[in-house]
Coordinates of C-alpha atoms in Angstrom, one line a residue:
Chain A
X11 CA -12.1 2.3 -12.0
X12 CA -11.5 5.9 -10.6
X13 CA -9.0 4.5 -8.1
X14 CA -7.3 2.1 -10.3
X15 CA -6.6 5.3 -12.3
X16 CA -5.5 7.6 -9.2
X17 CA -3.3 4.8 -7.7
X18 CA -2.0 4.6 -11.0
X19 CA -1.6 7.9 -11.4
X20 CA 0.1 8.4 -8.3
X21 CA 2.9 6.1 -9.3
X22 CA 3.4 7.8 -12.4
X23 CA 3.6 11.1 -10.7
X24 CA 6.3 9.3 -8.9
X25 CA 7.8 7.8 -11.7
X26 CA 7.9 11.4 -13.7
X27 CA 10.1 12.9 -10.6
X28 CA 12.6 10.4 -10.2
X29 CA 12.9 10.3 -14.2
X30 CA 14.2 6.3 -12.9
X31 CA 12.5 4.8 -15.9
X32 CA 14.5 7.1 -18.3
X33 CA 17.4 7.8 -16.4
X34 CA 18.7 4.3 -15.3
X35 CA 16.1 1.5 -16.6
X36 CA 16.3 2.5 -20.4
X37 CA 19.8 3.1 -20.7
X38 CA 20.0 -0.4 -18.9
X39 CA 18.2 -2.0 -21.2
X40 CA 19.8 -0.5 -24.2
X41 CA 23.4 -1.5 -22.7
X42 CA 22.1 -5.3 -22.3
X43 CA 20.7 -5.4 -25.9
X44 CA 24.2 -3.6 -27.3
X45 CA 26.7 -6.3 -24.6
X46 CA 24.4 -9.2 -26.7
X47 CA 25.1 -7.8 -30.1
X48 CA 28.9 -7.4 -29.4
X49 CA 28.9 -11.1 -27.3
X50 CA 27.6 -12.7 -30.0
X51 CA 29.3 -10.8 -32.8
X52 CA 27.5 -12.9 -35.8
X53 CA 24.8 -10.9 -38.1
X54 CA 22.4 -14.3 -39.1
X55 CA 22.7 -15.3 -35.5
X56 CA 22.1 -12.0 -33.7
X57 CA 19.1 -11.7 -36.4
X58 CA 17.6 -14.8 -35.1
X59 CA 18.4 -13.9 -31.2
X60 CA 16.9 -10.3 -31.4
X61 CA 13.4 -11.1 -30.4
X62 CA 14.8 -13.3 -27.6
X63 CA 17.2 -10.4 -26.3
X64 CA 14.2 -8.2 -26.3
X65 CA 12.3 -10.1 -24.3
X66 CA 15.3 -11.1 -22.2
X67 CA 16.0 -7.5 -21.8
X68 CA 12.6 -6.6 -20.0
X69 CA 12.9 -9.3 -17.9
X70 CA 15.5 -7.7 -16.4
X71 CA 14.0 -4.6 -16.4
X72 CA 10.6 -5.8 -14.9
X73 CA 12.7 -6.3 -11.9
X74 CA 13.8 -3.8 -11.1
X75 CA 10.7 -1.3 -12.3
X76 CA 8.8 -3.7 -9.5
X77 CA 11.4 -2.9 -6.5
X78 CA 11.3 0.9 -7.4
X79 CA 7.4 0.3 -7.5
X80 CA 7.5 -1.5 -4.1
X81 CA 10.0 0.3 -2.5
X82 CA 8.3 4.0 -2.7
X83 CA 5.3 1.9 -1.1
X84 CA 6.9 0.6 2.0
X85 CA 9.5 3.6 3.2
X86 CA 7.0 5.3 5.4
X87 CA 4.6 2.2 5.5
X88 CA 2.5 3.8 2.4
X89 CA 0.9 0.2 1.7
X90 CA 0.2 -0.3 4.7
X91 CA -2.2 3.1 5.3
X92 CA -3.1 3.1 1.4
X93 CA -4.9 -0.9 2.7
X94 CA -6.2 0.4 5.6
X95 CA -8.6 2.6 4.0
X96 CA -9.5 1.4 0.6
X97 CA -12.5 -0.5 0.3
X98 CA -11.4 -2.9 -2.5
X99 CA -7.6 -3.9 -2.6
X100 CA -7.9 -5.5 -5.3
X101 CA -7.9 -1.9 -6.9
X102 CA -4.6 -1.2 -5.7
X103 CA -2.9 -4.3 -7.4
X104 CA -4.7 -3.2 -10.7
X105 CA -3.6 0.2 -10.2
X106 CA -0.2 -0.2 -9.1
X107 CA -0.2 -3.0 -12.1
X108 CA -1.2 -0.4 -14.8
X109 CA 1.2 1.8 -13.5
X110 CA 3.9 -0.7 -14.2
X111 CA 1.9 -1.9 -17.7
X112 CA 2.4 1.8 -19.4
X113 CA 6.3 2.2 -18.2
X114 CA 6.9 -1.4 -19.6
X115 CA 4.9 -0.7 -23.0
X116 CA 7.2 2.7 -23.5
X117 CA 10.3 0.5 -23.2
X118 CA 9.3 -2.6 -24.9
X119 CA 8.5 0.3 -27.9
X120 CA 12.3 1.7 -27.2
X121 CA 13.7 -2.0 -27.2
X122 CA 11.7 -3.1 -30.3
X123 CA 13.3 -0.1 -32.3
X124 CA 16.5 -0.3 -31.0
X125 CA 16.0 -3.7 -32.6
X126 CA 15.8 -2.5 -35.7
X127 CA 18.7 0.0 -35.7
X128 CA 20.7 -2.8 -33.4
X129 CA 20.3 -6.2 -35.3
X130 CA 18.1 -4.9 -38.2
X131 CA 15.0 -6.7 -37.1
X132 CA 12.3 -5.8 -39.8
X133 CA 8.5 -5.7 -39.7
X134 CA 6.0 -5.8 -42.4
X135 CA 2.8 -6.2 -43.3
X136 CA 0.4 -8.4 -40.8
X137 CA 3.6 -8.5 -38.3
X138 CA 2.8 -5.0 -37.3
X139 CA -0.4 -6.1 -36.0
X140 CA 0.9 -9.3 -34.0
X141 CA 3.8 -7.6 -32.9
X142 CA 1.8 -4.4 -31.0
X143 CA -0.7 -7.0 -29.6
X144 CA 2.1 -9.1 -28.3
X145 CA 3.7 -5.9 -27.1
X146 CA 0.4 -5.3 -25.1
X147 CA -0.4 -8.5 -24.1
X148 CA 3.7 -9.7 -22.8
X149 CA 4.1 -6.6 -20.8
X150 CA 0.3 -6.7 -19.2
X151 CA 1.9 -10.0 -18.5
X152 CA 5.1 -9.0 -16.5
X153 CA 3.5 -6.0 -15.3
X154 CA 0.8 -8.2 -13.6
X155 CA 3.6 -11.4 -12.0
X156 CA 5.7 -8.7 -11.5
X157 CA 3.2 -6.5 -9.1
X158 CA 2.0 -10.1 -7.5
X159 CA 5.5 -11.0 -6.2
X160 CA 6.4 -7.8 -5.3
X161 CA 4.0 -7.6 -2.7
X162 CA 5.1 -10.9 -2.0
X163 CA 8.7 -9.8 -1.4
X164 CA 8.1 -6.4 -0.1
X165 CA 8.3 -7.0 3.5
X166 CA 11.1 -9.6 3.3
X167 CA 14.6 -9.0 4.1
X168 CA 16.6 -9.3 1.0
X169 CA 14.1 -8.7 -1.2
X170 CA 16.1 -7.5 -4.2
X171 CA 17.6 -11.4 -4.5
X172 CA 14.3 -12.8 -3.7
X173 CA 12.3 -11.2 -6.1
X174 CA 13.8 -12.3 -9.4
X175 CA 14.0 -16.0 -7.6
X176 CA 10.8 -15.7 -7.2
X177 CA 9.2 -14.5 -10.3
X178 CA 11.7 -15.5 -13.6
X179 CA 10.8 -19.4 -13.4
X180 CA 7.4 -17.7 -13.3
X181 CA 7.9 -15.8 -16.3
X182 CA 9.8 -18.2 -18.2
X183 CA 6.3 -19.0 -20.3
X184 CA 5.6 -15.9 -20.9
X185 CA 9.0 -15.3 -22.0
X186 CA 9.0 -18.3 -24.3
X187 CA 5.2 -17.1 -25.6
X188 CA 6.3 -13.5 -26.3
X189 CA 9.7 -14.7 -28.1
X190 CA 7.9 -17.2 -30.3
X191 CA 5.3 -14.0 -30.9
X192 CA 7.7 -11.3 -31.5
X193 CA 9.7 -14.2 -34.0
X194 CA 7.1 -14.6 -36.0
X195 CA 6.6 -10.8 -36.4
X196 CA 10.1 -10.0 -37.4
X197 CA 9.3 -12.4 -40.3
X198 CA 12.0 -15.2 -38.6
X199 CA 12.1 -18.6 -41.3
X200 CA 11.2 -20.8 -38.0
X201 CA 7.8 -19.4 -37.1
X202 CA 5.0 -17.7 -39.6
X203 CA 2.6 -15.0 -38.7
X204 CA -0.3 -17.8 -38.2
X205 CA 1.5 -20.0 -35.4
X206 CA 2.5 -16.4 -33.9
X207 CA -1.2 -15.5 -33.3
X208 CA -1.1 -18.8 -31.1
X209 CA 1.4 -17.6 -29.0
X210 CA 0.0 -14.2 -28.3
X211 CA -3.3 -16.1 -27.1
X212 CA -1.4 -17.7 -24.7
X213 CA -0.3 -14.8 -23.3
X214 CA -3.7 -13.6 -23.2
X215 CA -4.6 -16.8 -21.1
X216 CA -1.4 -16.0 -19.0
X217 CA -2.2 -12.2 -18.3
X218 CA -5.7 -13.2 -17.3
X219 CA -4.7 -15.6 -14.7
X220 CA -2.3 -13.7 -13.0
X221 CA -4.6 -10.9 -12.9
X222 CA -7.4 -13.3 -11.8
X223 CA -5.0 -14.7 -9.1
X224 CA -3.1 -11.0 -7.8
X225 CA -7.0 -9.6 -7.6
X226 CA -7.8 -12.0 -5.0
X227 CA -4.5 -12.6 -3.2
X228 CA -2.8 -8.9 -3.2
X229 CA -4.4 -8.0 0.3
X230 CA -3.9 -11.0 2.3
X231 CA 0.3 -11.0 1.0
X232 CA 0.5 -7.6 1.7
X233 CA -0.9 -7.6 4.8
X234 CA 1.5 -10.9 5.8
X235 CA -1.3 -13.0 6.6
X236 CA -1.5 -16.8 6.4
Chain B
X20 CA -21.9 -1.9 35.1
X21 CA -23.5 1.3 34.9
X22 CA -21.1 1.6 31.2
X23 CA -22.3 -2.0 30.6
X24 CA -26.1 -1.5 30.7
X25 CA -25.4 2.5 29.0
X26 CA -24.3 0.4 25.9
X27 CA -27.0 -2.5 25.9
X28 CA -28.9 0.0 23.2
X29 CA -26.3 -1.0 20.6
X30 CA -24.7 3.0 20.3
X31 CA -21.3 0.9 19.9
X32 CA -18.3 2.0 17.6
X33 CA -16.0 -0.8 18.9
X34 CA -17.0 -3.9 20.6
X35 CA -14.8 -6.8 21.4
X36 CA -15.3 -10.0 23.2
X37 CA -12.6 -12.2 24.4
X38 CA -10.5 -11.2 21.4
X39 CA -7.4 -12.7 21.2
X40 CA -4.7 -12.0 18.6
X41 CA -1.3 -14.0 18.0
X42 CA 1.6 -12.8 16.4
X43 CA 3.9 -15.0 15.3
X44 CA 2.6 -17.6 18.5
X45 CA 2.6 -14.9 20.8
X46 CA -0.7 -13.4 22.2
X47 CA -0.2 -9.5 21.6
X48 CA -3.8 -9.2 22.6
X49 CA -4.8 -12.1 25.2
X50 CA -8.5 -11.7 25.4
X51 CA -9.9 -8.7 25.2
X52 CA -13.0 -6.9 26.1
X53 CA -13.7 -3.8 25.5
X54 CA -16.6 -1.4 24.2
X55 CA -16.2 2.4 23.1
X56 CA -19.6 4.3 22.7
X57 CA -20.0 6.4 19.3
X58 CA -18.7 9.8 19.9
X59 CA -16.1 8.7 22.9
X60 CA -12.7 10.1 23.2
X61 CA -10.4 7.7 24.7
X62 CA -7.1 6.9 25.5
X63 CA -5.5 4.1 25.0
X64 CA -2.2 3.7 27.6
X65 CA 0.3 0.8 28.5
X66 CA 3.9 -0.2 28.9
X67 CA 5.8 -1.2 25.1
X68 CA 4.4 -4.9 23.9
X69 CA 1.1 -4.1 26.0
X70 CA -0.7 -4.6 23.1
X71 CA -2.0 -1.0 22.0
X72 CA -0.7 -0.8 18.6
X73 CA -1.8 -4.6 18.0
X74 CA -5.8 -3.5 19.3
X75 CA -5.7 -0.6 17.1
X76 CA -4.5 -2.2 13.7
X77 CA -7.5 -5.2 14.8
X78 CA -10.1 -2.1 14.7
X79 CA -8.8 -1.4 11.5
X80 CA -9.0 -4.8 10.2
X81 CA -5.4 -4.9 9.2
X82 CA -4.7 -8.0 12.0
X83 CA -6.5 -10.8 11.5
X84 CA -8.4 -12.4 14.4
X85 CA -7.4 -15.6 16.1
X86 CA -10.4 -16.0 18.4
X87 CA -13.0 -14.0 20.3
X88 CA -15.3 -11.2 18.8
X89 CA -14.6 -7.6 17.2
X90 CA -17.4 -5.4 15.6
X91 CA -16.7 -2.3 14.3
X92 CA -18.9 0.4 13.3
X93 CA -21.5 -2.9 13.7
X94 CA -18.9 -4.4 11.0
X95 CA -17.8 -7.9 11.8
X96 CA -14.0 -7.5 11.6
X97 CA -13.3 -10.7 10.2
X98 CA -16.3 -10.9 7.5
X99 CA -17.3 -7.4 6.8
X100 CA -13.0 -6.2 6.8
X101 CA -13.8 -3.9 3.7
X102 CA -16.8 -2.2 4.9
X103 CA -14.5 -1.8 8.2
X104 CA -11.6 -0.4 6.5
X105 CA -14.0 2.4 4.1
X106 CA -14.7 3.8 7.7
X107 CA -11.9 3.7 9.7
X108 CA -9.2 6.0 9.5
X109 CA -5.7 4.5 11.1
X110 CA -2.5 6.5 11.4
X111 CA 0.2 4.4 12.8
X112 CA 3.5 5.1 13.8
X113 CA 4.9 5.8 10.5
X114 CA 2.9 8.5 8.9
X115 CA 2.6 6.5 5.3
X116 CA 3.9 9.5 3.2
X117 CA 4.8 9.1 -0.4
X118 CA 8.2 10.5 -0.1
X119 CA 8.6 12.1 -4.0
X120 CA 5.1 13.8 -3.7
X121 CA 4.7 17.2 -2.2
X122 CA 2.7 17.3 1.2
X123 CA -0.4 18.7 -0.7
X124 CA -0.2 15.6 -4.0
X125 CA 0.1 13.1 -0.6
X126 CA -3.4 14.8 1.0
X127 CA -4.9 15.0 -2.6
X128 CA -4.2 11.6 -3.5
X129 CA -6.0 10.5 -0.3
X130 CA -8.9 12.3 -1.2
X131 CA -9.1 11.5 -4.5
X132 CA -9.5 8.0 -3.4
X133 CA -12.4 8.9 -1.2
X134 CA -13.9 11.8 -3.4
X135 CA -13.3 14.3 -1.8
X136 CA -12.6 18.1 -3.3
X137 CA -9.9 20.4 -3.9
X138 CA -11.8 22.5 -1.6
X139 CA -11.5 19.9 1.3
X140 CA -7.8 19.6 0.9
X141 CA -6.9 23.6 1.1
X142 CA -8.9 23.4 4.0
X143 CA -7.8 20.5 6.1
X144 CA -4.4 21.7 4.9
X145 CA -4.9 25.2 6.6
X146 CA -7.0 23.3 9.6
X147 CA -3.5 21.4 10.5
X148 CA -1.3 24.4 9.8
X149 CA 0.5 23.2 6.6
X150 CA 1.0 26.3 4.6
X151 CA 1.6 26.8 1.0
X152 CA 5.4 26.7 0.9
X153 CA 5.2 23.3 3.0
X154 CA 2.2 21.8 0.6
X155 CA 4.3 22.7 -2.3
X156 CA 7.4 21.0 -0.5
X157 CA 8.1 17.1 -0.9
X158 CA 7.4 14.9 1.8
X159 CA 10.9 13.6 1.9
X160 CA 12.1 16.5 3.0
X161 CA 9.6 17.9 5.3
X162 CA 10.4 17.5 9.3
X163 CA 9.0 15.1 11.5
X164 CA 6.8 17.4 12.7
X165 CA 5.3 18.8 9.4
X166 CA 5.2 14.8 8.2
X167 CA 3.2 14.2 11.4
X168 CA 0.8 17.0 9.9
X169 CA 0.8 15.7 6.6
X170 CA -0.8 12.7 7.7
X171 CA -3.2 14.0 10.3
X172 CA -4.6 16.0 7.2
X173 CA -4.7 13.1 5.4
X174 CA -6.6 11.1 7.5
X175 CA -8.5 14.0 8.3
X176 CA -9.9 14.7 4.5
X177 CA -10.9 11.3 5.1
X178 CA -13.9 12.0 7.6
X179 CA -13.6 8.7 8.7
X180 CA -16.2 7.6 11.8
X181 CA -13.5 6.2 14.1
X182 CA -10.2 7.8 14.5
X183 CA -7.2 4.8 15.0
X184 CA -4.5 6.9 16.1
X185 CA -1.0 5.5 17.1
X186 CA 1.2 8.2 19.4
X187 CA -0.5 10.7 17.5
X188 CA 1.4 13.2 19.6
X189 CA 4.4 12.3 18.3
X190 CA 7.1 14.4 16.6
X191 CA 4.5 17.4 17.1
X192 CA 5.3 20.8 19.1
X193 CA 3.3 22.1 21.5
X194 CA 1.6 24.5 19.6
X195 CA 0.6 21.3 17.2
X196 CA 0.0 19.0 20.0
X197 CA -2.6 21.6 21.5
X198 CA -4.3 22.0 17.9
X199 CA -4.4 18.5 17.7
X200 CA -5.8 17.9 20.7
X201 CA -8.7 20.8 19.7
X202 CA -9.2 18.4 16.5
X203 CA -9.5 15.2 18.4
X204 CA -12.4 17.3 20.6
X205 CA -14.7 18.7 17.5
X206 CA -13.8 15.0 15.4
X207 CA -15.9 13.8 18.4
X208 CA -18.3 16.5 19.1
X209 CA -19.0 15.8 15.4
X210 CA -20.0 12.6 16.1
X211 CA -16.8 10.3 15.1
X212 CA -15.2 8.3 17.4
X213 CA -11.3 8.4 18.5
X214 CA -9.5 5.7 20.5
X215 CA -5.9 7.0 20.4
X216 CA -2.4 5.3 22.0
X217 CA -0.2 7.3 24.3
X218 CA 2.8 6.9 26.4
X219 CA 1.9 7.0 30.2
X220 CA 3.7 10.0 31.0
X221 CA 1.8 11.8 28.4
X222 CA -0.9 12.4 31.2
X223 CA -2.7 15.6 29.7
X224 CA -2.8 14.7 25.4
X225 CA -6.3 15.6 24.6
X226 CA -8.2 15.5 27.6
X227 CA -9.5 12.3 26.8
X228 CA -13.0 11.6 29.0
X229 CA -12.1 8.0 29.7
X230 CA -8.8 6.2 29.9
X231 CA -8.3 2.6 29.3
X232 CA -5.0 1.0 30.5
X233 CA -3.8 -2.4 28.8
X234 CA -1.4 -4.6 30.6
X235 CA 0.0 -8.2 29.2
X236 CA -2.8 -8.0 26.4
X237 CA -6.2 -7.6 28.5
X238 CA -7.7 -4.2 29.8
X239 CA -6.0 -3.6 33.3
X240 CA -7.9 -0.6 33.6
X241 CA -10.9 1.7 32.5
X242 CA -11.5 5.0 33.8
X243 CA -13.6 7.6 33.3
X244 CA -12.9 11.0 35.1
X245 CA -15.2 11.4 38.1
X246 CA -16.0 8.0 38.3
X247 CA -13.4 5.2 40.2
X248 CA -11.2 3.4 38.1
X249 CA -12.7 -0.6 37.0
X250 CA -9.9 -3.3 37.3
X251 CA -10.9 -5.6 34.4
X252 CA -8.0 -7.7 34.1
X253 CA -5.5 -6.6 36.1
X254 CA -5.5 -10.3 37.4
X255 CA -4.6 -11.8 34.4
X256 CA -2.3 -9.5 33.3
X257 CA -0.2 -10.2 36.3
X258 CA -0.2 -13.8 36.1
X259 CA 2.8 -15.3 34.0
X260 CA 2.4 -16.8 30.6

């Protein structure tokens, strides 16, 4: 567990330098949600899309917090020596996948209340529960495909393209599980607190397969074996 | 044969039999034998595409094996790879520096990994010459030379049994070249192993007691100083593929 914690505290380190999660990813984010509400320019409608957009919204930002992740990793071939000495590298997929977990959470937290103030998304009552385990669950979600194909893309030439080929048809459940989810916590007419719950199990399920499946096959993709 | 019957008692660090390697189809390493005794300095020469860098990265366990035999440390590279990896130290030819941490966080981080103290890091830091105004300085914009440094201590907090060591001279002064060369000596007066690469012409690096010479992916060459050099597989590394 200590090295899960170093590795991931050695990308946050990072991370707290280049000030790229506050600096470019937020305000990213935040100008995709605001383009939505002015594309769609109807209150009932942007009401019933702002879980959606959310989601939508770290998708795209997933991306590209897993190049940044990858690409401090493979500059000076860091990986590469980091594998070469660690007896489990397994823990370096959890680590660098906890790293990405607690960036994620702070911005699905800054996209959920710029829900509110955006589209006037409201939560009450039992939806505050469901929505911050959905929260936890979706981005342990992306933060665990996401660190899986980047070290599938990270030696590959044209990586940036290849990545989000790669990994949205992937996501697309978990997308589709934390929208349904997130619904039901805004209190939408189309999905009630109870069916919610079933979502967020889902992502459960999903989270612990891709963690199952990045735990055993991190080392051989980084290391470009067959 | 008087090296062969010296290691029959099992005091190996690296053994391999007939190893062969392919890259991509192509044999980098084309059958390989080779044993290093615990404790040996050696050097590790050849021409570009000999092979060297390929060897060094199978000792690691960071290229898989397509046939033949490697132990390690008595670790079966293929089956035992993480017990192989917890006691090799490789430093290849980039020096794997996070660029946004200073040279001191890249050292720490290493030995936080390994547990090893604060206390080791100031002093491998001050063993390699990194001072404090270059430990407080970012890797990414340290010179080659003070990178080169900042990796050495790295894999020196380590204290790793077999030093892996790709051009290790590299990017260094002379003044660094010479203390590195000092560190290579009391790594293996301490009882680790080093098997490092080296350009031909860099004749004098580290004194090294024996020097093995690889040519088409086999051992052309194993010498020892004193003793008359051993053709291994000269032969074969002549004959066209």
């Amino acid at each position: 567990m200590n090295m899960v914690l170093t590795i991931a505290r050695k990308d946050l380190t990072i991370e707290w330098r280049t000030r790229t999660l506050l600096a470019r990813i937020v305000p990213f984010a935040l100008l995709v949600l605001v383009l939505f509400a002015v594309a769609l320019d109807s209150e009932p409608l942007i009401l019933r899309a702002a879980a959606g957009l959310v989601w939508l919204a770290m998708l795209f930002a997933t991306m590209i917090m897993v190049q940044r992740s990858f690409d401090v990793e493979i500059v000076d071939s860091a990986l590469d020596a980091l594998l070469g000495f660690v007896s489990s590298p397994s823990k370096v997929f959890f680590g660098k996948a906890l790293s990405l977990f607690v960036q994620l959470f702070a911005l699905a937290v800054v996209l959920v209340c710029a829900s509110v103030v955006l589209y006037g998304a409201r939560v009450e009552g039992s939806g505050v529960v469901l929505l911050v385990t959905v929260l936890v669950t979706a981005t342990l979600g992306l933060a665990l495909v996401g660190t899986l194909y980047g070290v599938v893309v990270a030696n590959m030439n044209g990586r940036d393209s290849l990545l989000p080929l790669l990994a949205l048809p992937v996501l697309a459940p978990l997308l589709i599980g934390a929208t349904r989810a997130t619904e039901a916590a805004f209190g939408s007419d189309t999905i009630d607190v109870a069916n919610g719950w079933a979502w967020a199990a889902i992502l459960v399920v999903y989270a612990v397969v891709f963690g199952s499946a990045g735990a055993v096959a991190f080392a051989p993709l980084a290391q470009g074996e067959s | 044969m008087a090296r062969d019957t010296a290691m029959a008692g099992g005091n190996l660090a690296i053994r391999l039999d007939g190893a062969v390697v392919a890259l991509g189809g192509f044999p980098a390493l084309a059958g390989v034998d080779l044993q290093v005794r615990n404790g040996e300095l050696v050097a590790l020469r050849g021409a570009n595409g000999t092979g060297k860098s390929t060897l060094l990265r199978l000792c690691a366990g960071l290229t898989p094996l397509t046939r033949g035999t490697a132990l390690v440390l008595g670790h079966n590279v293929v089956t035992q790879r993480d017990s192989v990896r917890s006691l090799v130290g490789l430093l290849g030819h980039d020096n794997g520096l996070y660029d946004d941490l200073t040279a001191r966080e890249n050292v720490r981080f290493v030995a936080d990994l390994v547990g090893a103290t604060n206390s080791d890091v100031d002093s491998v830091l001050a063993r390699l010459g990194v001072d404090a105004r270059v430990a407080a300085t970012r890797a990414g914009a340290l010179s080659a030379g003070q990178r080169r440094r900042t990796a050495l201590a790295s894999l020196l907090v380590r204290r790793a049994q077999l030093w892996l060591l790709d051009e290790p001279h590299a990017g260094l002064d002379s003044a660094a070249r010479s203390e590195l060369d000092d560190i290579l000596r009391e790594a293996t007066s301490s009882g680790a192993t080093v098997l490092y690469t080296t350009h031909e012409s860099d004749a004098r690096d580290a004194h090294p007691r024996r020097t093995i010479t690889l040519a088409g992916g086999v051992v052309a060459h194993d010498v020892s100083p004193g003793t008359h050099a051993t053709h291994m597989g000269a032969e074969r590394a002549e004959r066209p593929r």
